[in-house]
Amino acid sequence: MDYIQDRKAFGKPIGSFQNSRFVMAALRTRLDAAQTLVDHCVLNHLDGVLSAELAAEVKLLTSELEGEVADQCVQLHGGNGYMQDYEICRLYADARISRIYAGTSEIMKEIIGRGLGLDDRNHRS
Ligand SMILES: Cc1cc2nc3c(=O)[nH]c(=O)nc-3n(C[C@H](O)[C@H](O)[C@H](O)COP(=O)(O)OP(=O)(O)OC[C@H]3O[C@@H](n4cnc5c(N)ncnc54)[C@H](O)[C@@H]3O)c2cc1C
């Protein structure tokens, strides 16, 4: 937000371009939706009823979203987003591990899929 309000292109802050507004609006919407699910999972966890499947869903959703948010924000930074002088560069690099550690996205999908009854272990002879 700070960067797109400060940085000017063609005499205007880049945050004033419709594309920038749309990107930020779409990210804001998805972050708010994700936060709602996180809050729901925290309440479930405190009540001792959080299922492995729902925990896997929220880990999958938020870690994938983190990567997409970082990627879109690098894009809004233009070439500066690639430079280590800018915090977004580090945030982009750091976001990549979230889809790997504490269980990869593929393993989260396995847990969710098995919860749906789609377990290939049931079909082995
Ligand atoms: C910075 C960092 C911190 C970490 N901290 C911890 C920690 O505190 N505690 C801890 O226990 N571990 C920790 N880890 C380990 C981390 O949890 C593992 O790296 C992660 O679970 C992936 O396992 P792996 O690296 O062995 O990858 P692999 O299991 O070799 O997976 C490689 C690829 O194969 C895919 N894959 C594997 N199995 C399947 C399957 N059945 N179906 C489909 N695709 C599959 C994976 O999704 C991945 O894309 C950490 C790792 C890092 C990098």
Coordinates of C-alpha atoms and ligand atoms in Angstrom, one line a residue:
M1 CA 0.0 0.0 0.0
D2 CA 2.8 2.4 0.9
Y3 CA 4.7 1.7 -2.2
I4 CA 1.9 2.1 -4.7
Q5 CA 0.7 5.3 -3.1
D6 CA 4.3 6.8 -3.2
R7 CA 5.7 5.5 -6.5
K8 CA 4.6 7.6 -9.5
A9 CA 4.4 6.6 -13.2
F10 CA 3.1 8.8 -16.0
G11 CA 2.7 11.6 -13.3
K12 CA 0.3 9.6 -11.1
P13 CA 0.8 7.3 -8.1
I14 CA 0.6 3.7 -9.5
G15 CA -2.0 2.9 -6.9
S16 CA -4.4 5.2 -8.8
F17 CA -4.4 3.0 -11.9
Q18 CA -7.5 0.9 -12.2
N19 CA -5.4 -2.3 -12.5
S20 CA -3.6 -1.6 -9.2
R21 CA -7.0 -0.9 -7.5
F22 CA -8.4 -4.1 -8.9
V23 CA -5.4 -6.2 -7.9
M24 CA -5.5 -4.8 -4.3
A25 CA -9.2 -5.2 -4.1
A26 CA -9.1 -8.8 -5.2
L27 CA -6.3 -9.6 -2.7
R28 CA -8.1 -7.7 0.1
T29 CA -11.2 -9.8 -0.5
R30 CA -9.3 -13.1 -0.6
L31 CA -7.3 -12.2 2.6
D32 CA -10.5 -11.3 4.4
A33 CA -12.1 -14.6 3.4
A34 CA -9.0 -16.5 4.5
Q35 CA -8.9 -14.7 7.8
T36 CA -12.5 -15.8 8.4
L37 CA -11.6 -19.4 7.9
V38 CA -8.5 -19.0 10.1
D39 CA -10.6 -17.5 12.9
H40 CA -13.1 -20.3 12.5
C41 CA -10.3 -22.9 12.8
V42 CA -8.9 -21.2 15.9
L43 CA -12.3 -21.4 17.6
N44 CA -12.6 -25.0 16.6
H45 CA -9.1 -25.7 18.0
L46 CA -9.8 -24.0 21.3
D47 CA -13.0 -26.1 21.6
G48 CA -10.9 -29.3 20.8
V49 CA -12.9 -30.1 17.6
L50 CA -10.7 -29.0 14.8
S51 CA -10.4 -31.8 12.3
A52 CA -7.2 -32.8 10.5
E53 CA -9.1 -32.2 7.2
L54 CA -10.1 -28.6 8.1
A55 CA -6.6 -27.9 9.5
A56 CA -5.2 -29.1 6.2
E57 CA -7.7 -26.9 4.2
V58 CA -6.7 -23.8 6.1
K59 CA -3.0 -24.5 5.8
L60 CA -3.4 -25.2 2.0
L61 CA -5.5 -22.0 1.5
T62 CA -3.4 -19.6 3.5
S63 CA 0.0 -20.8 2.3
E64 CA -1.0 -20.7 -1.4
L65 CA -2.6 -17.3 -0.8
E66 CA 0.5 -16.0 0.8
G67 CA 2.5 -16.9 -2.3
E68 CA 0.0 -15.2 -4.6
V69 CA -0.2 -12.1 -2.5
A70 CA 3.6 -11.8 -2.5
D71 CA 3.8 -12.5 -6.2
Q72 CA 1.2 -9.8 -7.1
C73 CA 2.9 -7.3 -4.8
V74 CA 6.3 -7.9 -6.5
Q75 CA 4.5 -7.2 -9.8
L76 CA 3.1 -3.9 -8.4
H77 CA 6.7 -3.0 -7.4
G78 CA 7.9 -3.5 -11.0
G79 CA 11.7 -4.0 -11.2
N80 CA 12.2 -2.7 -7.7
G81 CA 10.3 -5.8 -6.5
Y82 CA 13.2 -8.0 -7.7
M83 CA 15.8 -5.9 -5.8
Q84 CA 16.8 -7.0 -2.3
D85 CA 16.8 -3.4 -1.2
Y86 CA 13.0 -3.7 -1.0
E87 CA 11.2 -5.7 1.7
I88 CA 8.8 -7.2 -0.8
C89 CA 11.7 -9.1 -2.4
R90 CA 12.4 -10.9 1.0
L91 CA 8.7 -11.5 1.6
Y92 CA 8.4 -13.1 -1.8
A93 CA 11.3 -15.4 -1.2
D94 CA 10.1 -16.3 2.4
A95 CA 6.6 -17.0 1.2
R96 CA 7.8 -19.9 -1.0
I97 CA 8.6 -22.2 2.0
S98 CA 5.1 -22.0 3.4
R99 CA 3.8 -24.4 0.7
I100 CA 6.6 -26.8 1.7
Y101 CA 7.2 -26.9 5.4
A102 CA 4.7 -28.2 8.0
G103 CA 3.4 -30.4 5.3
T104 CA 3.5 -29.6 1.6
S105 CA 0.5 -28.5 -0.4
E106 CA 0.4 -31.9 -2.0
I107 CA 0.2 -33.6 1.4
M108 CA -2.5 -31.2 2.5
K109 CA -4.5 -32.2 -0.6
E110 CA -3.9 -35.9 0.3
I111 CA -5.4 -35.4 3.8
I112 CA -8.4 -33.4 2.4
G113 CA -9.0 -35.9 -0.4
R114 CA -8.9 -38.9 2.0
G115 CA -11.4 -37.1 4.2
L116 CA -13.7 -37.0 1.1
G117 CA -13.4 -40.8 0.9
L118 CA -11.0 -40.7 -2.0
D119 CA -8.3 -42.9 -0.5
D120 CA -6.3 -44.9 -3.0
R121 CA -5.1 -47.2 -0.2
N122 CA -8.7 -48.6 -0.3
H123 CA -8.2 -49.8 -3.9
R124 CA -4.9 -51.6 -3.5
S125 CA -5.1 -55.4 -4.0
Ligands
LIG1 C1 13.1 -24.0 6.9 C2 12.5 -25.3 7.2 C3 12.1 -25.6 8.5 C4 11.5 -26.8 8.8 N1 11.1 -27.0 10.1 C5 10.7 -28.2 10.4 C6 10.3 -28.5 11.8 O1 10.3 -27.6 12.6 N2 9.8 -29.7 12.1 C7 9.7 -30.7 11.1 O2 9.3 -31.8 11.5 N3 10.1 -30.5 9.9 C8 10.5 -29.3 9.5 N4 10.9 -29.1 8.2 C9 10.8 -30.2 7.2 C10 9.6 -29.9 6.3 O3 8.4 -30.2 7.1 C11 9.7 -30.9 5.1 O4 10.7 -30.3 4.3 C12 8.4 -31.0 4.4 O5 7.5 -31.7 5.1 C13 8.6 -31.7 3.0 O6 9.2 -32.9 3.2 P1 10.6 -33.2 2.3 O7 11.4 -32.0 2.3 O8 11.1 -34.5 2.8 O9 10.0 -33.3 0.8 P2 9.6 -34.7 0.1 O10 8.7 -35.5 1.0 O11 10.8 -35.3 -0.5 O12 8.7 -34.1 -1.0 C14 9.2 -33.6 -2.3 C15 8.0 -33.4 -3.2 O13 7.3 -34.6 -3.4 C16 5.9 -34.3 -3.0 N5 5.3 -35.5 -2.4 C17 5.8 -36.3 -1.4 N6 5.0 -37.3 -1.1 C18 3.9 -37.1 -1.9 C19 2.7 -37.8 -2.1 N7 2.4 -38.9 -1.3 N8 1.8 -37.4 -3.0 C20 2.1 -36.4 -3.8 N9 3.3 -35.6 -3.7 C21 4.1 -36.0 -2.8 C22 6.0 -33.2 -2.1 O14 4.7 -32.5 -2.0 C23 7.1 -32.3 -2.6 O15 6.5 -31.5 -3.7 C24 11.4 -27.8 7.8 C25 11.9 -27.6 6.5 C26 12.4 -26.3 6.2 C27 12.9 -26.1 4.8

